[in-house]
Amino acid sequence: MAFWKFTALRLGLVAIFFIAGVYLQLGLVLSAIVSAILAWCVTYLFFRDMRDAAAVGLQSRFSEKTPPSRNRAELDDSAAEDSLHDANPDVTIDADRKPRES
């Protein structure tokens, strides 16, 4: 959640600085460049805690220690496979075997 808050803050600052640049008649390209640089500077200087929280959130999300997230369909498929295997313990699955061509 901290990542999205920080991203929204930075995009909001870019929009504000871009509008100010267009209002000052800097041109669209120069306004875009200046607004991106100013937004980065402001967030870097004044929003360190929010930036650090966003970085920690991203680090924990993409860490190797974090188990992969599974969606509802994957969980339902896994439960169906487990129940089918429990009902038929004599059936085995060989995932390394190549399928037969007909």
Backbone atoms as SQL, in Angstrom:
CREATE TABLE atoms (id INTEGER PRIMARY KEY, chain TEXT, resi INTEGER, resn TEXT, atom TEXT, x REAL, y REAL, z REAL);
INSERT INTO atoms VALUES
  (1, 'A', 1, 'MET', 'N', 0.819, -1.185, 0.000),
  (2, 'A', 1, 'MET', 'CA', 0.000, 0.000, 0.000),
  (3, 'A', 1, 'MET', 'C', 0.866, 1.254, 0.000),
  (4, 'A', 2, 'ALA', 'N', 2.004, 1.192, 0.685),
  (5, 'A', 2, 'ALA', 'CA', 2.889, 2.357, 0.742),
  (6, 'A', 2, 'ALA', 'C', 3.438, 2.686, -0.639),
  (7, 'A', 3, 'PHE', 'N', 3.687, 1.668, -1.449),
  (8, 'A', 3, 'PHE', 'CA', 4.176, 1.896, -2.803),
  (9, 'A', 3, 'PHE', 'C', 3.166, 2.692, -3.616),
  (10, 'A', 4, 'TRP', 'N', 1.897, 2.326, -3.511),
  (11, 'A', 4, 'TRP', 'CA', 0.862, 3.025, -4.283),
  (12, 'A', 4, 'TRP', 'C', 0.666, 4.447, -3.798),
  (13, 'A', 5, 'LYS', 'N', 0.766, 4.661, -2.495),
  (14, 'A', 5, 'LYS', 'CA', 0.655, 6.024, -1.966),
  (15, 'A', 5, 'LYS', 'C', 1.808, 6.888, -2.476),
  (16, 'A', 6, 'PHE', 'N', 3.009, 6.351, -2.430),
  (17, 'A', 6, 'PHE', 'CA', 4.182, 7.095, -2.899),
  (18, 'A', 6, 'PHE', 'C', 4.088, 7.367, -4.400),
  (19, 'A', 7, 'THR', 'N', 3.638, 6.378, -5.164),
  (20, 'A', 7, 'THR', 'CA', 3.475, 6.550, -6.603),
  (21, 'A', 7, 'THR', 'C', 2.429, 7.613, -6.913),
  (22, 'A', 8, 'ALA', 'N', 1.316, 7.599, -6.193),
  (23, 'A', 8, 'ALA', 'CA', 0.271, 8.603, -6.399),
  (24, 'A', 8, 'ALA', 'C', 0.782, 9.996, -6.046),
  (25, 'A', 9, 'LEU', 'N', 1.548, 10.094, -4.972),
  (26, 'A', 9, 'LEU', 'CA', 2.125, 11.382, -4.590),
  (27, 'A', 9, 'LEU', 'C', 3.043, 11.902, -5.689),
  (28, 'A', 10, 'ARG', 'N', 3.916, 11.053, -6.177),
  (29, 'A', 10, 'ARG', 'CA', 4.866, 11.490, -7.200),
  (30, 'A', 10, 'ARG', 'C', 4.151, 11.856, -8.501),
  (31, 'A', 11, 'LEU', 'N', 3.160, 11.074, -8.903),
  (32, 'A', 11, 'LEU', 'CA', 2.412, 11.403, -10.114),
  (33, 'A', 11, 'LEU', 'C', 1.617, 12.697, -9.951),
  (34, 'A', 12, 'GLY', 'N', 1.078, 12.907, -8.749),
  (35, 'A', 12, 'GLY', 'CA', 0.376, 14.159, -8.487),
  (36, 'A', 12, 'GLY', 'C', 1.301, 15.354, -8.588),
  (37, 'A', 13, 'LEU', 'N', 2.499, 15.217, -8.044),
  (38, 'A', 13, 'LEU', 'CA', 3.473, 16.303, -8.143),
  (39, 'A', 13, 'LEU', 'C', 3.895, 16.545, -9.588),
  (40, 'A', 14, 'VAL', 'N', 4.059, 15.476, -10.351),
  (41, 'A', 14, 'VAL', 'CA', 4.392, 15.631, -11.766),
  (42, 'A', 14, 'VAL', 'C', 3.285, 16.415, -12.469),
  (43, 'A', 15, 'ALA', 'N', 2.036, 16.071, -12.194),
  (44, 'A', 15, 'ALA', 'CA', 0.917, 16.768, -12.833),
  (45, 'A', 15, 'ALA', 'C', 0.887, 18.244, -12.447),
  (46, 'A', 16, 'ILE', 'N', 1.093, 18.529, -11.173),
  (47, 'A', 16, 'ILE', 'CA', 1.077, 19.923, -10.713),
  (48, 'A', 16, 'ILE', 'C', 2.203, 20.716, -11.367),
  (49, 'A', 17, 'PHE', 'N', 3.406, 20.164, -11.372),
  (50, 'A', 17, 'PHE', 'CA', 4.541, 20.865, -11.978),
  (51, 'A', 17, 'PHE', 'C', 4.380, 20.979, -13.495),
  (52, 'A', 18, 'PHE', 'N', 3.783, 19.980, -14.121),
  (53, 'A', 18, 'PHE', 'CA', 3.557, 20.040, -15.560),
  (54, 'A', 18, 'PHE', 'C', 2.573, 21.163, -15.902),
  (55, 'A', 19, 'ILE', 'N', 1.491, 21.249, -15.149),
  (56, 'A', 19, 'ILE', 'CA', 0.507, 22.315, -15.381),
  (57, 'A', 19, 'ILE', 'C', 1.154, 23.679, -15.164),
  (58, 'A', 20, 'ALA', 'N', 1.975, 23.782, -14.130),
  (59, 'A', 20, 'ALA', 'CA', 2.669, 25.049, -13.879),
  (60, 'A', 20, 'ALA', 'C', 3.625, 25.383, -15.026),
  (61, 'A', 21, 'GLY', 'N', 4.310, 24.387, -15.559),
  (62, 'A', 21, 'GLY', 'CA', 5.214, 24.619, -16.679),
  (63, 'A', 21, 'GLY', 'C', 4.484, 25.045, -17.936),
  (64, 'A', 22, 'VAL', 'N', 3.349, 24.414, -18.200),
  (65, 'A', 22, 'VAL', 'CA', 2.552, 24.807, -19.363),
  (66, 'A', 22, 'VAL', 'C', 2.012, 26.218, -19.163),
  (67, 'A', 23, 'TYR', 'N', 1.577, 26.525, -17.954),
  (68, 'A', 23, 'TYR', 'CA', 1.077, 27.865, -17.646),
  (69, 'A', 23, 'TYR', 'C', 2.170, 28.925, -17.832),
  (70, 'A', 24, 'LEU', 'N', 3.408, 28.564, -17.505),
  (71, 'A', 24, 'LEU', 'CA', 4.533, 29.483, -17.689),
  (72, 'A', 24, 'LEU', 'C', 5.075, 29.460, -19.120),
  (73, 'A', 25, 'GLN', 'N', 4.407, 28.724, -20.007),
  (74, 'A', 25, 'GLN', 'CA', 4.724, 28.638, -21.431),
  (75, 'A', 25, 'GLN', 'C', 6.139, 28.107, -21.691),
  (76, 'A', 26, 'LEU', 'N', 6.478, 27.017, -20.986),
  (77, 'A', 26, 'LEU', 'CA', 7.774, 26.373, -21.210),
  (78, 'A', 26, 'LEU', 'C', 7.736, 25.420, -22.407),
  (79, 'A', 27, 'GLY', 'N', 6.553, 25.072, -22.848),
  (80, 'A', 27, 'GLY', 'CA', 6.394, 24.075, -23.909),
  (81, 'A', 27, 'GLY', 'C', 6.096, 22.720, -23.287),
  (82, 'A', 28, 'LEU', 'N', 5.491, 21.849, -24.072),
  (83, 'A', 28, 'LEU', 'CA', 5.059, 20.558, -23.527),
  (84, 'A', 28, 'LEU', 'C', 6.237, 19.656, -23.151),
  (85, 'A', 29, 'VAL', 'N', 7.214, 19.566, -24.018),
  (86, 'A', 29, 'VAL', 'CA', 8.336, 18.659, -23.755),
  (87, 'A', 29, 'VAL', 'C', 9.161, 19.148, -22.573),
  (88, 'A', 30, 'LEU', 'N', 9.510, 20.420, -22.577),
  (89, 'A', 30, 'LEU', 'CA', 10.304, 20.963, -21.477),
  (90, 'A', 30, 'LEU', 'C', 9.517, 20.922, -20.164),
  (91, 'A', 31, 'SER', 'N', 8.216, 21.169, -20.224),
  (92, 'A', 31, 'SER', 'CA', 7.387, 21.074, -19.016),
  (93, 'A', 31, 'SER', 'C', 7.380, 19.656, -18.467),
  (94, 'A', 32, 'ALA', 'N', 7.316, 18.658, -19.348),
  (95, 'A', 32, 'ALA', 'CA', 7.324, 17.263, -18.910),
  (96, 'A', 32, 'ALA', 'C', 8.655, 16.906, -18.258),
  (97, 'A', 33, 'ILE', 'N', 9.745, 17.332, -18.869),
  (98, 'A', 33, 'ILE', 'CA', 11.071, 17.027, -18.313),
  (99, 'A', 33, 'ILE', 'C', 11.270, 17.719, -16.973),
  (100, 'A', 34, 'VAL', 'N', 10.941, 18.999, -16.911),
  (101, 'A', 34, 'VAL', 'CA', 11.112, 19.767, -15.677),
  (102, 'A', 34, 'VAL', 'C', 10.205, 19.230, -14.579),
  (103, 'A', 35, 'SER', 'N', 8.970, 18.872, -14.915),
  (104, 'A', 35, 'SER', 'CA', 8.048, 18.363, -13.895),
  (105, 'A', 35, 'SER', 'C', 8.516, 17.026, -13.335),
  (106, 'A', 36, 'ALA', 'N', 9.052, 16.154, -14.184),
  (107, 'A', 36, 'ALA', 'CA', 9.558, 14.867, -13.694),
  (108, 'A', 36, 'ALA', 'C', 10.750, 15.070, -12.767),
  (109, 'A', 37, 'ILE', 'N', 11.650, 15.964, -13.137),
  (110, 'A', 37, 'ILE', 'CA', 12.833, 16.220, -12.305),
  (111, 'A', 37, 'ILE', 'C', 12.432, 16.869, -10.983),
  (112, 'A', 38, 'LEU', 'N', 11.536, 17.849, -11.035),
  (113, 'A', 38, 'LEU', 'CA', 11.108, 18.514, -9.793),
  (114, 'A', 38, 'LEU', 'C', 10.350, 17.561, -8.872),
  (115, 'A', 39, 'ALA', 'N', 9.498, 16.718, -9.440),
  (116, 'A', 39, 'ALA', 'CA', 8.765, 15.757, -8.616),
  (117, 'A', 39, 'ALA', 'C', 9.729, 14.787, -7.944),
  (118, 'A', 40, 'TRP', 'N', 10.745, 14.336, -8.679),
  (119, 'A', 40, 'TRP', 'CA', 11.737, 13.446, -8.081),
  (120, 'A', 40, 'TRP', 'C', 12.473, 14.156, -6.958),
  (121, 'A', 41, 'CYS', 'N', 12.879, 15.410, -7.187),
  (122, 'A', 41, 'CYS', 'CA', 13.614, 16.161, -6.162),
  (123, 'A', 41, 'CYS', 'C', 12.786, 16.362, -4.904),
  (124, 'A', 42, 'VAL', 'N', 11.535, 16.757, -5.077),
  (125, 'A', 42, 'VAL', 'CA', 10.677, 17.016, -3.913),
  (126, 'A', 42, 'VAL', 'C', 10.446, 15.736, -3.116),
  (127, 'A', 43, 'THR', 'N', 10.142, 14.636, -3.796),
  (128, 'A', 43, 'THR', 'CA', 9.912, 13.392, -3.062),
  (129, 'A', 43, 'THR', 'C', 11.191, 12.870, -2.431),
  (130, 'A', 44, 'TYR', 'N', 12.324, 13.089, -3.079),
  (131, 'A', 44, 'TYR', 'CA', 13.593, 12.646, -2.514),
  (132, 'A', 44, 'TYR', 'C', 13.961, 13.441, -1.263),
  (133, 'A', 45, 'LEU', 'N', 13.717, 14.729, -1.293),
  (134, 'A', 45, 'LEU', 'CA', 14.114, 15.587, -0.171),
  (135, 'A', 45, 'LEU', 'C', 13.136, 15.560, 0.997),
  (136, 'A', 46, 'PHE', 'N', 11.834, 15.507, 0.721),
  (137, 'A', 46, 'PHE', 'CA', 10.857, 15.730, 1.776),
  (138, 'A', 46, 'PHE', 'C', 10.022, 14.515, 2.163),
  (139, 'A', 47, 'PHE', 'N', 10.082, 13.433, 1.424),
  (140, 'A', 47, 'PHE', 'CA', 9.234, 12.279, 1.712),
  (141, 'A', 47, 'PHE', 'C', 10.064, 11.009, 1.880),
  (142, 'A', 48, 'ARG', 'N', 11.109, 11.109, 2.683),
  (143, 'A', 48, 'ARG', 'CA', 12.015, 9.983, 2.864),
  (144, 'A', 48, 'ARG', 'C', 11.324, 8.790, 3.522),
  (145, 'A', 49, 'ASP', 'N', 10.525, 9.035, 4.563),
  (146, 'A', 49, 'ASP', 'CA', 9.863, 7.927, 5.258),
  (147, 'A', 49, 'ASP', 'C', 8.907, 7.180, 4.328),
  (148, 'A', 50, 'MET', 'N', 8.167, 7.918, 3.526),
  (149, 'A', 50, 'MET', 'CA', 7.231, 7.279, 2.602),
  (150, 'A', 50, 'MET', 'C', 7.995, 6.497, 1.524),
  (151, 'A', 51, 'ARG', 'N', 9.102, 7.050, 1.052),
  (152, 'A', 51, 'ARG', 'CA', 9.918, 6.378, 0.040),
  (153, 'A', 51, 'ARG', 'C', 10.529, 5.098, 0.602),
  (154, 'A', 52, 'ASP', 'N', 11.011, 5.163, 1.841),
  (155, 'A', 52, 'ASP', 'CA', 11.597, 3.985, 2.472),
  (156, 'A', 52, 'ASP', 'C', 10.552, 2.899, 2.712),
  (157, 'A', 53, 'ALA', 'N', 9.349, 3.299, 3.111),
  (158, 'A', 53, 'ALA', 'CA', 8.277, 2.325, 3.321),
  (159, 'A', 53, 'ALA', 'C', 7.895, 1.651, 2.007),
  (160, 'A', 54, 'ALA', 'N', 7.864, 2.426, 0.924),
  (161, 'A', 54, 'ALA', 'CA', 7.563, 1.856, -0.387),
  (162, 'A', 54, 'ALA', 'C', 8.657, 0.872, -0.806),
  (163, 'A', 55, 'ALA', 'N', 9.912, 1.214, -0.542),
  (164, 'A', 55, 'ALA', 'CA', 11.024, 0.333, -0.899),
  (165, 'A', 55, 'ALA', 'C', 10.974, -0.968, -0.098),
  (166, 'A', 56, 'VAL', 'N', 10.650, -0.874, 1.173),
  (167, 'A', 56, 'VAL', 'CA', 10.547, -2.081, 2.004),
  (168, 'A', 56, 'VAL', 'C', 9.404, -2.963, 1.512),
  (169, 'A', 57, 'GLY', 'N', 8.290, -2.339, 1.138),
  (170, 'A', 57, 'GLY', 'CA', 7.157, -3.109, 0.616),
  (171, 'A', 57, 'GLY', 'C', 7.512, -3.845, -0.667),
  (172, 'A', 58, 'LEU', 'N', 8.216, -3.173, -1.565),
  (173, 'A', 58, 'LEU', 'CA', 8.642, -3.826, -2.802),
  (174, 'A', 58, 'LEU', 'C', 9.661, -4.927, -2.536),
  (175, 'A', 59, 'GLN', 'N', 10.572, -4.666, -1.611),
  (176, 'A', 59, 'GLN', 'CA', 11.584, -5.666, -1.295),
  (177, 'A', 59, 'GLN', 'C', 10.949, -6.921, -0.717),
  (178, 'A', 60, 'SER', 'N', 9.995, -6.760, 0.168),
  (179, 'A', 60, 'SER', 'CA', 9.354, -7.932, 0.756),
  (180, 'A', 60, 'SER', 'C', 8.479, -8.658, -0.259),
  (181, 'A', 61, 'ARG', 'N', 7.905, -7.921, -1.204),
  (182, 'A', 61, 'ARG', 'CA', 7.047, -8.541, -2.219),
  (183, 'A', 61, 'ARG', 'C', 7.847, -9.403, -3.184),
  (184, 'A', 62, 'PHE', 'N', 9.040, -8.957, -3.555),
  (185, 'A', 62, 'PHE', 'CA', 9.830, -9.666, -4.544),
  (186, 'A', 62, 'PHE', 'C', 11.017, -10.416, -3.952),
  (187, 'A', 63, 'SER', 'N', 11.008, -10.627, -2.643),
  (188, 'A', 63, 'SER', 'CA', 12.073, -11.365, -1.989),
  (189, 'A', 63, 'SER', 'C', 11.949, -12.846, -2.322),
  (190, 'A', 64, 'GLU', 'N', 13.088, -13.531, -2.359),
  (191, 'A', 64, 'GLU', 'CA', 13.068, -14.970, -2.626),
  (192, 'A', 64, 'GLU', 'C', 12.460, -15.750, -1.468),
  (193, 'A', 65, 'LYS', 'N', 12.464, -15.162, -0.283),
  (194, 'A', 65, 'LYS', 'CA', 11.929, -15.844, 0.887),
  (195, 'A', 65, 'LYS', 'C', 10.403, -15.791, 0.927),
  (196, 'A', 66, 'THR', 'N', 9.821, -14.866, 0.207),
  (197, 'A', 66, 'THR', 'CA', 8.376, -14.727, 0.190),
  (198, 'A', 66, 'THR', 'C', 7.776, -15.806, -0.700),
  (199, 'A', 67, 'PRO', 'N', 6.818, -16.561, -0.187),
  (200, 'A', 67, 'PRO', 'CA', 6.213, -17.588, -1.034),
  (201, 'A', 67, 'PRO', 'C', 5.408, -16.929, -2.156),
  (202, 'A', 68, 'PRO', 'N', 5.324, -17.578, -3.307),
  (203, 'A', 68, 'PRO', 'CA', 4.563, -16.989, -4.412),
  (204, 'A', 68, 'PRO', 'C', 3.086, -16.889, -4.056),
  (205, 'A', 69, 'SER', 'N', 2.467, -15.814, -4.454),
  (206, 'A', 69, 'SER', 'CA', 1.041, -15.655, -4.174),
  (207, 'A', 69, 'SER', 'C', 0.249, -16.470, -5.186),
  (208, 'A', 70, 'ARG', 'N', -0.818, -17.068, -4.724),
  (209, 'A', 70, 'ARG', 'CA', -1.656, -17.903, -5.578),
  (210, 'A', 70, 'ARG', 'C', -3.051, -17.308, -5.598),
  (211, 'A', 71, 'ASN', 'N', -3.643, -17.268, -6.784),
  (212, 'A', 71, 'ASN', 'CA', -4.983, -16.714, -6.887),
  (213, 'A', 71, 'ASN', 'C', -6.026, -17.774, -6.554),
  (214, 'A', 72, 'ARG', 'N', -7.265, -17.370, -6.556),
  (215, 'A', 72, 'ARG', 'CA', -8.351, -18.261, -6.144),
  (216, 'A', 72, 'ARG', 'C', -8.473, -19.469, -7.076),
  (217, 'A', 73, 'ALA', 'N', -8.301, -19.258, -8.380),
  (218, 'A', 73, 'ALA', 'CA', -8.414, -20.368, -9.334),
  (219, 'A', 73, 'ALA', 'C', -7.332, -21.420, -9.089),
  (220, 'A', 74, 'GLU', 'N', -6.110, -20.975, -8.799),
  (221, 'A', 74, 'GLU', 'CA', -5.034, -21.922, -8.511),
  (222, 'A', 74, 'GLU', 'C', -5.312, -22.702, -7.235),
  (223, 'A', 75, 'LEU', 'N', -5.841, -22.034, -6.232),
  (224, 'A', 75, 'LEU', 'CA', -6.169, -22.728, -4.983),
  (225, 'A', 75, 'LEU', 'C', -7.296, -23.740, -5.198),
  (226, 'A', 76, 'ASP', 'N', -8.290, -23.375, -6.002),
  (227, 'A', 76, 'ASP', 'CA', -9.385, -24.307, -6.289),
  (228, 'A', 76, 'ASP', 'C', -8.889, -25.514, -7.084),
  (229, 'A', 77, 'ASP', 'N', -8.019, -25.284, -8.065),
  (230, 'A', 77, 'ASP', 'CA', -7.454, -26.395, -8.838),
  (231, 'A', 77, 'ASP', 'C', -6.643, -27.329, -7.942),
  (232, 'A', 78, 'SER', 'N', -5.864, -26.744, -7.061),
  (233, 'A', 78, 'SER', 'CA', -5.054, -27.552, -6.155),
  (234, 'A', 78, 'SER', 'C', -5.931, -28.399, -5.234),
  (235, 'A', 79, 'ALA', 'N', -7.012, -27.802, -4.730),
  (236, 'A', 79, 'ALA', 'CA', -7.929, -28.548, -3.858),
  (237, 'A', 79, 'ALA', 'C', -8.613, -29.674, -4.633),
  (238, 'A', 80, 'ALA', 'N', -8.982, -29.427, -5.883),
  (239, 'A', 80, 'ALA', 'CA', -9.618, -30.457, -6.700),
  (240, 'A', 80, 'ALA', 'C', -8.647, -31.604, -6.976),
  (241, 'A', 81, 'GLU', 'N', -7.407, -31.268, -7.283),
  (242, 'A', 81, 'GLU', 'CA', -6.403, -32.311, -7.512),
  (243, 'A', 81, 'GLU', 'C', -6.160, -33.129, -6.254),
  (244, 'A', 82, 'ASP', 'N', -6.090, -32.461, -5.112),
  (245, 'A', 82, 'ASP', 'CA', -5.867, -33.177, -3.856),
  (246, 'A', 82, 'ASP', 'C', -7.034, -34.114, -3.546),
  (247, 'A', 83, 'SER', 'N', -8.250, -33.652, -3.746),
  (248, 'A', 83, 'SER', 'CA', -9.406, -34.504, -3.449),
  (249, 'A', 83, 'SER', 'C', -9.476, -35.677, -4.422),
  (250, 'A', 84, 'LEU', 'N', -9.119, -35.441, -5.695),
  (251, 'A', 84, 'LEU', 'CA', -9.107, -36.530, -6.673),
  (252, 'A', 84, 'LEU', 'C', -8.033, -37.553, -6.327),
  (253, 'A', 85, 'HIS', 'N', -6.889, -37.085, -5.900),
  (254, 'A', 85, 'HIS', 'CA', -5.812, -38.003, -5.519),
  (255, 'A', 85, 'HIS', 'C', -6.180, -38.779, -4.265),
  (256, 'A', 86, 'ASP', 'N', -6.852, -38.133, -3.315),
  (257, 'A', 86, 'ASP', 'CA', -7.271, -38.832, -2.096),
  (258, 'A', 86, 'ASP', 'C', -8.320, -39.894, -2.407),
  (259, 'A', 87, 'ALA', 'N', -9.194, -39.611, -3.374),
  (260, 'A', 87, 'ALA', 'CA', -10.242, -40.573, -3.737),
  (261, 'A', 87, 'ALA', 'C', -9.678, -41.746, -4.537),
  (262, 'A', 88, 'ASN', 'N', -8.586, -41.523, -5.259),
  (263, 'A', 88, 'ASN', 'CA', -7.978, -42.569, -6.098),
  (264, 'A', 88, 'ASN', 'C', -6.487, -42.675, -5.790),
  (265, 'A', 89, 'PRO', 'N', -6.114, -43.301, -4.682),
  (266, 'A', 89, 'PRO', 'CA', -4.694, -43.348, -4.303),
  (267, 'A', 89, 'PRO', 'C', -3.845, -44.232, -5.220),
  (268, 'A', 90, 'ASP', 'N', -4.475, -45.142, -5.995),
  (269, 'A', 90, 'ASP', 'CA', -3.715, -46.035, -6.856),
  (270, 'A', 90, 'ASP', 'C', -3.281, -45.377, -8.171),
  (271, 'A', 91, 'VAL', 'N', -3.803, -44.197, -8.489),
  (272, 'A', 91, 'VAL', 'CA', -3.459, -43.507, -9.725),
  (273, 'A', 91, 'VAL', 'C', -2.228, -42.632, -9.481),
  (274, 'A', 92, 'THR', 'N', -1.253, -42.749, -10.390),
  (275, 'A', 92, 'THR', 'CA', -0.054, -41.919, -10.278),
  (276, 'A', 92, 'THR', 'C', 0.060, -41.033, -11.515),
  (277, 'A', 93, 'ILE', 'N', 0.740, -39.934, -11.359),
  (278, 'A', 93, 'ILE', 'CA', 0.942, -38.988, -12.455),
  (279, 'A', 93, 'ILE', 'C', 2.429, -38.898, -12.735),
  (280, 'A', 94, 'ASP', 'N', 2.806, -39.134, -13.980),
  (281, 'A', 94, 'ASP', 'CA', 4.201, -39.036, -14.381),
  (282, 'A', 94, 'ASP', 'C', 4.336, -37.779, -15.234),
  (283, 'A', 95, 'ALA', 'N', 4.807, -36.709, -14.635),
  (284, 'A', 95, 'ALA', 'CA', 4.889, -35.426, -15.327),
  (285, 'A', 95, 'ALA', 'C', 6.018, -35.385, -16.337),
  (286, 'A', 96, 'ASP', 'N', 7.006, -36.275, -16.209),
  (287, 'A', 96, 'ASP', 'CA', 8.145, -36.260, -17.124),
  (288, 'A', 96, 'ASP', 'C', 7.876, -37.025, -18.423),
  (289, 'A', 97, 'ARG', 'N', 6.828, -37.805, -18.439),
  (290, 'A', 97, 'ARG', 'CA', 6.519, -38.614, -19.616),
  (291, 'A', 97, 'ARG', 'C', 5.964, -37.745, -20.736),
  (292, 'A', 98, 'LYS', 'N', 6.416, -38.000, -21.951),
  (293, 'A', 98, 'LYS', 'CA', 5.924, -37.242, -23.095),
  (294, 'A', 98, 'LYS', 'C', 4.566, -37.783, -23.514),
  (295, 'A', 99, 'PRO', 'N', 3.667, -36.918, -23.995),
  (296, 'A', 99, 'PRO', 'CA', 2.343, -37.392, -24.414),
  (297, 'A', 99, 'PRO', 'C', 2.439, -38.233, -25.674),
  (298, 'A', 100, 'ARG', 'N', 1.505, -39.154, -25.805),
  (299, 'A', 100, 'ARG', 'CA', 1.455, -40.012, -26.984),
  (300, 'A', 100, 'ARG', 'C', 0.905, -39.243, -28.177),
  (301, 'A', 101, 'GLU', 'N', 1.475, -39.508, -29.330),
  (302, 'A', 101, 'GLU', 'CA', 0.977, -38.897, -30.565),
  (303, 'A', 101, 'GLU', 'C', 0.006, -39.876, -31.204),
  (304, 'A', 102, 'SER', 'N', -1.107, -39.381, -31.716),
  (305, 'A', 102, 'SER', 'CA', -2.086, -40.286, -32.332),
  (306, 'A', 102, 'SER', 'C', -2.127, -40.158, -33.832);
